[in-house]
Short mmCIF file of C-alpha atoms and ligand atoms in Angstrom, two decimals:
data_model
loop_
_atom_site.label_atom_id
_atom_site.label_comp_id
_atom_site.label_asym_id
_atom_site.label_seq_id
_atom_site.Cartn_x
_atom_site.Cartn_y
_atom_site.Cartn_z
CA MET G 13 -53.78 9.54 51.37
CA THR G 14 -50.71 7.61 50.18
CA ASP G 15 -51.11 4.22 48.85
CA PHE G 16 -48.14 2.48 50.82
CA ALA G 17 -49.00 -0.99 49.39
CA ALA G 18 -48.29 0.19 45.86
CA THR G 19 -45.05 2.13 47.13
CA ARG G 20 -44.19 -1.50 48.48
CA ALA G 21 -45.10 -3.08 45.50
CA ALA G 22 -42.50 -0.81 43.52
CA PHE G 23 -39.28 -2.33 45.26
CA HIS G 24 -37.52 -5.60 44.75
CA LEU G 25 -37.55 -7.00 47.89
CA PRO G 26 -35.87 -10.44 48.41
CA GLU G 27 -37.79 -13.26 49.56
CA GLY G 28 -37.81 -14.01 53.15
CA MET G 29 -35.85 -10.81 54.10
CA ILE G 30 -37.05 -7.98 56.48
CA TYR G 31 -35.02 -5.09 55.17
CA LEU G 32 -34.28 -2.60 58.20
CA ASP G 33 -31.61 -0.81 56.70
CA GLY G 34 -32.97 1.49 54.14
CA ASN G 35 -31.29 4.44 56.19
CA SER G 36 -27.83 3.03 55.11
CA LEU G 37 -28.73 1.85 51.48
CA GLY G 38 -32.46 1.83 50.20
CA PRO G 39 -33.53 -1.27 48.19
CA LEU G 40 -33.79 -1.62 44.47
CA PRO G 41 -36.98 0.07 42.98
CA LYS G 42 -37.96 -2.39 40.09
CA ALA G 43 -38.21 0.47 37.65
CA ALA G 44 -34.58 1.70 38.33
CA ALA G 45 -33.27 -1.94 37.02
CA ALA G 46 -35.13 -1.16 33.72
CA ARG G 47 -34.05 2.27 33.62
CA VAL G 48 -30.44 1.85 34.08
CA ALA G 49 -30.59 -1.18 31.39
CA ARG G 50 -32.09 1.28 29.17
CA THR G 51 -29.50 4.07 29.77
CA VAL G 52 -26.61 1.87 29.29
CA SER G 53 -27.97 0.02 26.35
CA GLU G 54 -29.95 2.40 24.43
CA GLU G 55 -28.42 5.83 25.51
CA TRP G 56 -25.06 4.93 25.94
CA GLY G 57 -24.97 2.42 23.55
CA ASP G 58 -26.64 3.92 20.50
CA HIS G 59 -26.13 7.54 21.03
CA LEU G 60 -22.48 7.39 22.59
CA ILE G 61 -21.19 11.02 22.63
CA THR G 62 -24.29 12.80 21.48
CA GLY G 63 -26.12 11.48 24.57
CA TRP G 64 -24.92 14.42 26.04
CA ASN G 65 -27.44 16.69 24.02
CA THR G 66 -30.05 14.07 22.67
CA CYS G 67 -30.40 12.24 25.82
CA GLY G 68 -30.58 15.38 28.23
CA TRP G 69 -27.36 14.19 30.14
CA MET G 70 -26.15 17.60 30.84
CA ASP G 71 -29.16 18.85 32.38
CA ALA G 72 -29.79 15.83 34.50
CA PRO G 73 -28.25 17.09 37.62
CA ALA G 74 -30.48 20.05 37.62
CA ARG G 75 -33.47 18.23 36.36
CA VAL G 76 -32.82 15.67 39.02
CA GLY G 77 -32.09 18.27 41.63
CA ASP G 78 -35.74 19.80 41.03
CA ARG G 79 -37.32 16.54 41.85
CA ILE G 80 -35.22 16.08 45.17
CA ALA G 81 -36.11 19.84 46.01
CA ARG G 82 -39.63 19.04 46.38
CA LEU G 83 -38.88 16.39 49.20
CA ILE G 84 -36.70 18.86 51.18
CA GLY G 85 -38.90 22.20 51.06
CA ALA G 86 -37.00 23.66 48.27
CA GLU G 87 -37.88 25.28 44.57
CA PRO G 88 -37.06 24.11 41.50
CA GLY G 89 -33.52 25.64 40.46
CA GLN G 90 -32.24 25.35 44.09
CA VAL G 91 -30.75 22.11 44.16
CA VAL G 92 -28.23 20.08 41.93
CA VAL G 93 -26.90 16.49 42.35
CA GLY G 94 -23.32 15.38 41.79
CA ASP G 95 -20.23 13.83 43.57
CA THR G 96 -20.52 12.45 47.04
CA LEU G 97 -21.71 13.98 50.14
CA SER G 98 -18.41 14.45 51.66
CA ILE G 99 -17.58 16.54 48.51
CA LYS G 100 -20.80 18.38 48.80
CA VAL G 101 -20.09 19.08 52.66
CA TYR G 102 -16.74 20.46 51.83
CA GLN G 103 -18.09 22.78 48.96
CA ALA G 104 -21.12 23.99 51.30
CA LEU G 105 -18.71 24.63 54.39
CA ALA G 106 -16.37 26.75 52.08
CA ALA G 107 -19.13 28.62 50.61
CA ALA G 108 -20.58 29.41 53.88
CA LEU G 109 -17.28 30.27 55.36
CA ASP G 110 -16.63 32.78 52.61
CA LEU G 111 -19.91 34.62 53.75
CA THR G 112 -18.50 35.81 57.15
CA PRO G 113 -14.57 36.06 56.49
CA GLU G 114 -14.03 37.81 59.72
CA ARG G 115 -15.23 34.87 61.75
CA ARG G 116 -13.31 31.82 61.96
CA VAL G 117 -15.27 28.91 64.03
CA ILE G 118 -17.28 26.27 62.82
CA LEU G 119 -19.35 24.88 65.01
CA SER G 120 -20.59 21.34 65.09
CA ASP G 121 -21.73 18.39 67.46
CA ARG G 122 -20.10 15.17 68.49
CA GLY G 123 -23.06 13.23 67.38
CA ASN G 124 -22.28 14.37 63.80
CA PHE G 125 -20.77 11.99 61.18
CA PRO G 126 -17.04 11.61 61.17
CA SER G 127 -16.79 12.26 57.52
CA ASP G 128 -18.22 15.68 57.74
CA LEU G 129 -15.98 16.31 60.57
CA TYR G 130 -12.90 15.34 58.78
CA MET G 131 -13.83 17.36 55.70
CA ALA G 132 -13.99 20.29 57.97
CA GLU G 133 -10.68 19.45 59.47
CA GLY G 134 -9.50 19.19 55.90
CA LEU G 135 -10.91 22.57 54.81
CA ILE G 136 -9.30 24.49 57.84
CA LYS G 137 -5.95 23.26 57.53
CA LEU G 138 -5.88 24.72 54.22
CA LEU G 139 -7.58 27.99 55.15
CA GLY G 140 -4.80 28.34 57.89
CA PRO G 141 -4.04 28.53 61.64
CA ASN G 142 -6.73 30.67 62.74
CA TYR G 143 -9.80 28.31 62.25
CA GLU G 144 -11.13 26.28 64.79
CA LEU G 145 -13.57 23.34 64.19
CA ARG G 146 -15.63 23.61 67.59
CA LEU G 147 -17.44 20.21 68.81
CA VAL G 148 -20.18 20.23 71.68
CA GLU G 149 -22.56 17.65 72.82
CA PRO G 150 -25.75 17.80 70.53
CA GLU G 151 -27.77 19.17 73.37
CA GLU G 152 -25.52 21.97 73.77
CA VAL G 153 -25.38 23.38 70.39
CA ALA G 154 -28.06 26.03 70.85
CA ALA G 155 -26.16 27.44 73.79
CA ALA G 156 -23.06 27.34 71.91
CA ILE G 157 -24.22 29.61 69.10
CA THR G 158 -22.46 32.78 69.62
CA GLU G 159 -21.24 35.70 67.60
CA GLU G 160 -18.05 34.14 67.43
CA ILE G 161 -18.88 31.51 65.36
CA ALA G 162 -19.06 31.45 61.59
CA VAL G 163 -20.90 28.70 60.55
CA THR G 164 -23.02 25.60 62.17
CA MET G 165 -22.29 22.29 60.41
CA LEU G 166 -25.09 20.03 61.73
CA THR G 167 -26.76 16.97 60.52
CA GLU G 168 -30.66 17.27 61.17
CA VAL G 169 -30.83 13.43 62.15
CA ASP G 170 -28.18 11.61 64.34
CA TYR G 171 -26.61 8.58 62.16
CA ARG G 172 -26.32 6.65 65.29
CA THR G 173 -29.35 7.42 67.67
CA GLY G 174 -31.71 9.12 65.21
CA ARG G 175 -32.09 12.01 67.53
CA LYS G 176 -33.21 15.19 65.60
CA HIS G 177 -32.09 18.71 66.05
CA ASP G 178 -34.63 21.50 65.42
CA MET G 179 -33.84 22.79 62.37
CA ALA G 180 -36.05 25.82 62.50
CA ASP G 181 -35.08 26.92 65.90
CA LEU G 182 -31.61 26.40 65.33
CA THR G 183 -31.54 28.38 62.16
CA ARG G 184 -33.16 31.14 63.78
CA ARG G 185 -30.80 30.91 66.59
CA ALA G 186 -27.79 31.27 64.03
CA HIS G 187 -29.28 34.06 61.98
CA GLU G 188 -29.72 36.00 65.02
CA ALA G 189 -26.08 35.95 65.87
CA GLY G 190 -24.97 36.38 62.20
CA VAL G 191 -24.17 32.84 61.82
CA VAL G 192 -24.36 30.91 58.61
CA THR G 193 -26.14 27.41 58.61
CA VAL G 194 -24.95 24.17 56.68
CA TRP G 195 -27.60 21.55 57.27
CA ASP G 196 -26.73 18.10 56.19
CA LEU G 197 -30.06 15.80 55.54
CA ALA G 198 -28.18 12.49 55.18
CA HIS G 199 -30.57 10.88 57.46
CA SER G 200 -33.70 13.30 56.62
CA ALA G 201 -34.27 13.68 52.75
CA GLY G 202 -37.16 10.80 52.41
CA ALA G 203 -37.04 10.02 56.07
CA LEU G 204 -39.48 12.89 57.31
CA PRO G 205 -40.66 16.32 55.85
CA VAL G 206 -37.89 18.73 55.66
CA ASP G 207 -38.50 22.45 55.09
CA LEU G 208 -35.54 24.46 54.10
CA THR G 209 -37.41 27.31 52.50
CA GLY G 210 -39.46 27.89 55.83
CA ALA G 211 -36.57 27.21 58.09
CA GLY G 212 -34.47 29.73 56.26
CA ALA G 213 -31.47 27.26 55.98
CA ASP G 214 -28.79 28.79 53.97
CA PHE G 215 -26.93 25.56 52.76
CA ALA G 216 -28.24 22.16 53.00
CA VAL G 217 -26.43 18.80 51.69
CA GLY G 218 -27.62 15.09 51.56
CA CYS G 219 -27.01 11.83 49.98
CA SER G 220 -29.60 9.77 47.70
CA TYR G 221 -28.89 6.40 48.29
CA LYS G 222 -30.20 6.00 51.84
CA PHE G 223 -33.82 6.87 52.24
CA LEU G 224 -34.14 8.10 48.61
CA ASN G 225 -33.05 4.81 47.35
CA GLY G 226 -30.60 5.91 44.30
CA GLY G 227 -28.48 2.57 44.83
CA PRO G 228 -25.04 2.12 45.85
CA GLY G 229 -22.72 5.27 44.90
CA ALA G 230 -25.81 7.48 43.79
CA PRO G 231 -25.00 11.10 43.60
CA ALA G 232 -25.46 13.59 46.67
CA PHE G 233 -27.32 16.84 46.46
CA ILE G 234 -26.62 20.48 47.43
CA TYR G 235 -29.03 23.28 48.04
CA VAL G 236 -27.89 26.88 48.50
CA ALA G 237 -30.59 29.39 49.42
CA PRO G 238 -31.40 32.01 46.42
CA ARG G 239 -30.37 34.72 48.39
CA HIS G 240 -26.87 33.34 48.24
CA ALA G 241 -26.65 31.05 45.07
CA SER G 242 -25.05 33.96 42.70
CA ASN G 243 -22.45 35.06 45.09
CA ALA G 244 -21.64 31.50 46.74
CA LEU G 245 -17.84 30.74 46.43
CA PRO G 246 -17.76 27.77 44.31
CA ALA G 247 -14.61 26.08 46.08
CA LEU G 248 -14.25 23.01 43.81
CA SER G 249 -14.01 25.19 40.71
CA GLY G 250 -14.74 22.58 38.01
CA TRP G 251 -15.46 23.24 34.40
CA LEU G 252 -19.24 22.18 34.68
CA GLY G 253 -19.84 24.58 37.25
CA HIS G 254 -18.05 27.40 34.88
CA ASP G 255 -20.42 29.89 33.28
CA SER G 256 -19.77 28.62 29.76
CA PRO G 257 -17.91 25.31 30.04
CA PHE G 258 -17.63 24.86 26.52
CA ALA G 259 -16.14 28.53 25.62
CA PHE G 260 -13.11 26.44 27.32
CA ASP G 261 -11.83 29.69 28.80
CA LEU G 262 -8.62 29.85 30.69
CA ASP G 263 -10.26 31.60 33.53
CA TYR G 264 -12.81 30.25 35.60
CA ARG G 265 -16.04 32.32 35.95
CA ALA G 266 -18.84 31.02 38.37
CA GLY G 267 -21.93 29.73 36.57
CA ALA G 268 -25.13 31.40 37.29
CA GLY G 269 -26.89 30.37 40.92
CA ILE G 270 -26.82 26.80 41.84
CA ALA G 271 -25.29 25.57 38.60
CA ARG G 272 -21.95 26.68 39.98
CA MET G 273 -22.06 23.97 42.59
CA ARG G 274 -21.55 21.64 39.86
CA VAL G 275 -17.88 20.31 39.32
CA GLY G 276 -17.27 17.50 36.67
CA THR G 277 -18.74 15.06 34.65
CA PRO G 278 -22.03 13.78 35.93
CA PRO G 279 -22.49 9.88 36.80
CA ILE G 280 -25.20 9.27 34.08
CA VAL G 281 -25.76 5.87 34.81
CA GLN G 282 -26.04 6.43 38.45
CA ILE G 283 -28.49 9.37 37.93
CA ALA G 284 -30.86 7.37 35.66
CA ALA G 285 -31.16 4.81 38.74
CA LEU G 286 -31.89 7.88 41.12
CA ASP G 287 -34.42 9.43 38.50
CA ALA G 288 -36.33 5.90 38.42
CA ALA G 289 -36.20 5.67 42.50
CA LEU G 290 -37.62 9.27 42.56
CA ASP G 291 -40.66 8.29 40.52
CA VAL G 292 -41.95 6.42 43.84
CA TRP G 293 -41.95 9.48 45.62
CA ASP G 294 -44.06 11.47 43.06
CA ASP G 295 -47.16 9.60 44.77
CA VAL G 296 -45.91 10.12 48.47
CA ASP G 297 -47.19 12.76 50.75
CA MET G 298 -44.55 13.40 53.25
CA THR G 299 -47.13 13.87 55.97
CA ASP G 300 -48.50 10.55 55.50
CA LEU G 301 -45.28 9.19 55.22
CA ARG G 302 -43.96 10.82 58.82
CA GLU G 303 -46.92 9.49 60.38
CA ARG G 304 -46.65 6.02 59.38
CA SER G 305 -42.94 6.34 60.23
CA ILE G 306 -43.86 7.10 63.62
CA ALA G 307 -46.65 4.42 63.96
CA LEU G 308 -43.98 1.53 62.88
CA SER G 309 -41.29 3.06 65.03
CA GLU G 310 -43.32 3.08 67.92
CA ARG G 311 -44.99 -0.55 67.43
CA PHE G 312 -41.08 -1.67 66.70
CA ILE G 313 -39.89 0.05 69.84
CA ALA G 314 -42.55 -1.23 72.24
CA GLY G 315 -42.29 -4.77 70.91
CA ALA G 316 -38.65 -5.09 71.20
CA LEU G 317 -38.48 -3.46 74.88
CA ASP G 318 -41.22 -5.51 76.01
CA ALA G 319 -39.51 -8.91 74.37
CA CYS G 320 -35.80 -8.34 74.93
CA PRO G 321 -34.93 -6.92 78.64
CA ASP G 322 -31.13 -6.65 77.67
CA LEU G 323 -31.82 -3.97 74.98
CA SER G 324 -32.00 -0.27 76.10
CA LEU G 325 -33.16 2.51 73.69
CA ALA G 326 -30.64 4.59 72.31
CA SER G 327 -33.29 6.90 70.36
CA PRO G 328 -35.33 9.44 71.88
CA ARG G 329 -38.33 7.95 73.33
CA ASP G 330 -40.39 10.94 72.06
CA PRO G 331 -41.14 10.43 68.39
CA ASP G 332 -40.92 14.34 67.29
CA ALA G 333 -37.27 14.27 68.63
CA ARG G 334 -36.50 11.21 66.27
CA GLY G 335 -35.73 10.81 62.59
CA SER G 336 -37.04 7.44 60.82
CA GLN G 337 -34.68 4.98 62.73
CA VAL G 338 -34.66 3.33 65.98
CA SER G 339 -31.54 2.42 67.73
CA PHE G 340 -30.78 0.18 70.66
CA ARG G 341 -27.70 -0.23 72.84
CA PHE G 342 -26.39 -3.73 73.81
CA GLU G 343 -23.01 -4.67 74.96
CA ASN G 344 -22.87 -7.54 72.18
CA GLY G 345 -24.66 -5.33 69.58
CA TYR G 346 -22.30 -6.31 66.81
CA ALA G 347 -22.92 -10.22 67.10
CA ALA G 348 -26.57 -9.67 67.77
CA ILE G 349 -26.88 -7.85 64.40
CA GLN G 350 -25.06 -10.54 62.65
CA ALA G 351 -27.11 -13.15 64.22
CA LEU G 352 -30.30 -11.24 62.93
CA ILE G 353 -28.86 -10.89 59.43
CA ALA G 354 -28.54 -14.69 59.67
CA GLU G 355 -32.30 -14.98 60.53
CA GLY G 356 -33.32 -12.76 57.77
CA VAL G 357 -33.55 -9.40 59.47
CA ILE G 358 -31.03 -6.88 58.28
CA GLY G 359 -30.43 -4.16 60.48
CA ASP G 360 -26.70 -2.60 61.15
CA PHE G 361 -24.20 -1.81 63.96
CA ARG G 362 -22.57 1.35 64.72
CA ALA G 363 -19.52 1.44 67.13
CA PRO G 364 -19.48 1.33 70.24
CA ASP G 365 -22.61 -0.77 71.16
CA ILE G 366 -25.75 0.39 68.79
CA MET G 367 -27.85 -1.67 67.15
CA ARG G 368 -29.58 0.35 64.25
CA PHE G 369 -32.71 -0.21 62.29
CA GLY G 370 -34.16 2.12 59.57
CA ILE G 371 -37.93 2.35 59.47
CA THR G 372 -38.87 3.01 56.06
CA PRO G 373 -42.71 3.10 55.14
CA LEU G 374 -42.39 2.88 51.67
CA TYR G 375 -41.62 -0.80 51.78
CA LEU G 376 -42.36 -1.87 55.19
CA ASN G 377 -45.41 -2.83 56.85
CA GLU G 378 -46.99 -3.84 60.38
CA ALA G 379 -46.18 -7.47 59.74
CA ASP G 380 -42.67 -6.94 58.51
CA ILE G 381 -42.34 -4.91 62.20
CA ASP G 382 -44.23 -7.76 63.97
CA ARG G 383 -41.72 -10.32 62.44
CA ALA G 384 -38.80 -8.43 63.04
CA VAL G 385 -39.61 -8.22 66.79
CA GLU G 386 -40.17 -11.89 66.94
CA ILE G 387 -37.00 -12.64 65.62
CA LEU G 388 -35.19 -10.22 67.54
CA ALA G 389 -36.66 -11.59 70.64
CA ARG G 390 -35.56 -15.08 69.78
CA VAL G 391 -32.01 -13.86 68.95
CA MET G 392 -31.80 -12.16 72.26
CA GLY G 393 -33.66 -14.85 74.41
CA ASP G 394 -31.99 -17.73 72.94
CA ARG G 395 -28.47 -15.92 72.79
CA LEU G 396 -28.29 -16.82 69.14
CA TRP G 397 -25.50 -13.98 68.98
CA ASP G 398 -23.23 -16.00 71.53
CA ARG G 399 -21.52 -17.73 68.57
CA PRO G 400 -17.89 -17.03 67.51
CA GLU G 401 -18.59 -16.73 63.66
CA PHE G 402 -21.03 -13.54 64.89
CA LYS G 403 -18.27 -11.98 66.64
CA ALA G 404 -15.68 -11.41 63.90
CA ARG G 405 -16.09 -7.85 62.72
CA LYS G 406 -16.14 -7.46 58.89
CA ALA G 407 -15.02 -4.32 56.87
CA VAL G 408 -18.44 -2.63 56.89
CA THR G 409 -20.27 -3.04 59.97
C1 LIG H 15 -24.07 8.70 55.29
C2 LIG H 15 -23.30 9.90 55.50
C3 LIG H 15 -22.35 10.58 54.64
C4 LIG H 15 -21.53 9.50 53.83
O1 LIG H 15 -20.88 10.30 52.70
P1 LIG H 15 -20.53 9.86 51.40
O2 LIG H 15 -19.59 10.78 50.82
O3 LIG H 15 -21.68 9.80 50.55
O4 LIG H 15 -19.67 8.50 51.42
C5 LIG H 15 -21.62 11.71 55.33
N1 LIG H 15 -22.22 12.43 56.31
C6 LIG H 15 -23.45 12.01 56.54
C7 LIG H 15 -24.08 12.49 57.93
C8 LIG H 15 -24.00 10.84 56.75
O5 LIG H 15 -24.96 10.56 57.20
#
């Protein structure tokens, strides 16, 4: 059994705060602070340029990728970290489209995170006028997978509502129609068990600053199924994805396997923080995590709906159809979230009316959930949100 009291003790959690926003930015693992300090002062400070060899910096993207692989049902050598998720979406999508050059339609859904859609738009503009980004409602995806589609580009868990696609089923349907799949695991990695190998996924990407707690600006990751890895097009053909970067050849020659998905110099300090954050995961069984995520989510939903008649559940009521977040709709959701933050409960808001709460068993327990419900009930019941200072929108919501 995973010891969730021990995982909670591994985090710096500010006194008096209940943090329900780990789906957006995970809290600081205590070991990450010390690790970053050491990387800066000892590795960078004392080793300088030699650190690339002596401190294992050059291998860090693959080494840390292997640690993430375990959490998403992949094998060592199938995942690398680097860049940001938007960039990894672009890379994966370009490589996926290249596998079926006679098809021109990318299928996604209207619940997808806009950056993924924007990256697709940018890519197809470059590829020419015959390409199309086709958006359907999330519930219509299965029926929209036809032999006309080149690639499905789907985010497994919806960033607003937490609704979860059935990855195995949609991947199977895609393959039956000759369609290549790109899965975005931004709200899946570290949130629930993922089985890329079992599902037969082709490409997957995700970020490490949400449920994996790698810190603001932590690098993204990319997975390529082994059957594609050595012929996948590296659309962002930077020198560190080259077969032999230090030969300084004038021509690009893609590296073997997943290494070709590297682009440029890895962010060593950020990777150090992520590496330390992943230590916490070493003792976590994903089945235990899922069970506890569902128990805490159910407790939060039941408490909130019971105490707050003005809230309606935006997330699926069935836990099997949800990721690890709970969202409610409320007309004055933005102000309500601001009022909650003022009372020490951190959630966030997604336009137009979604109040969003991440349920993260690594550092949340029943007492936190009960206290959050109590404060939510007061904010809603006493209309604490109904004050001008809570209604003025900040840049980051
Ligand atoms: C969080 C998130 C992103 C963010 O991309 P960045 O490049 O890391 O800013 C992209 N896509 C999805 C689905 C997300 O949830």
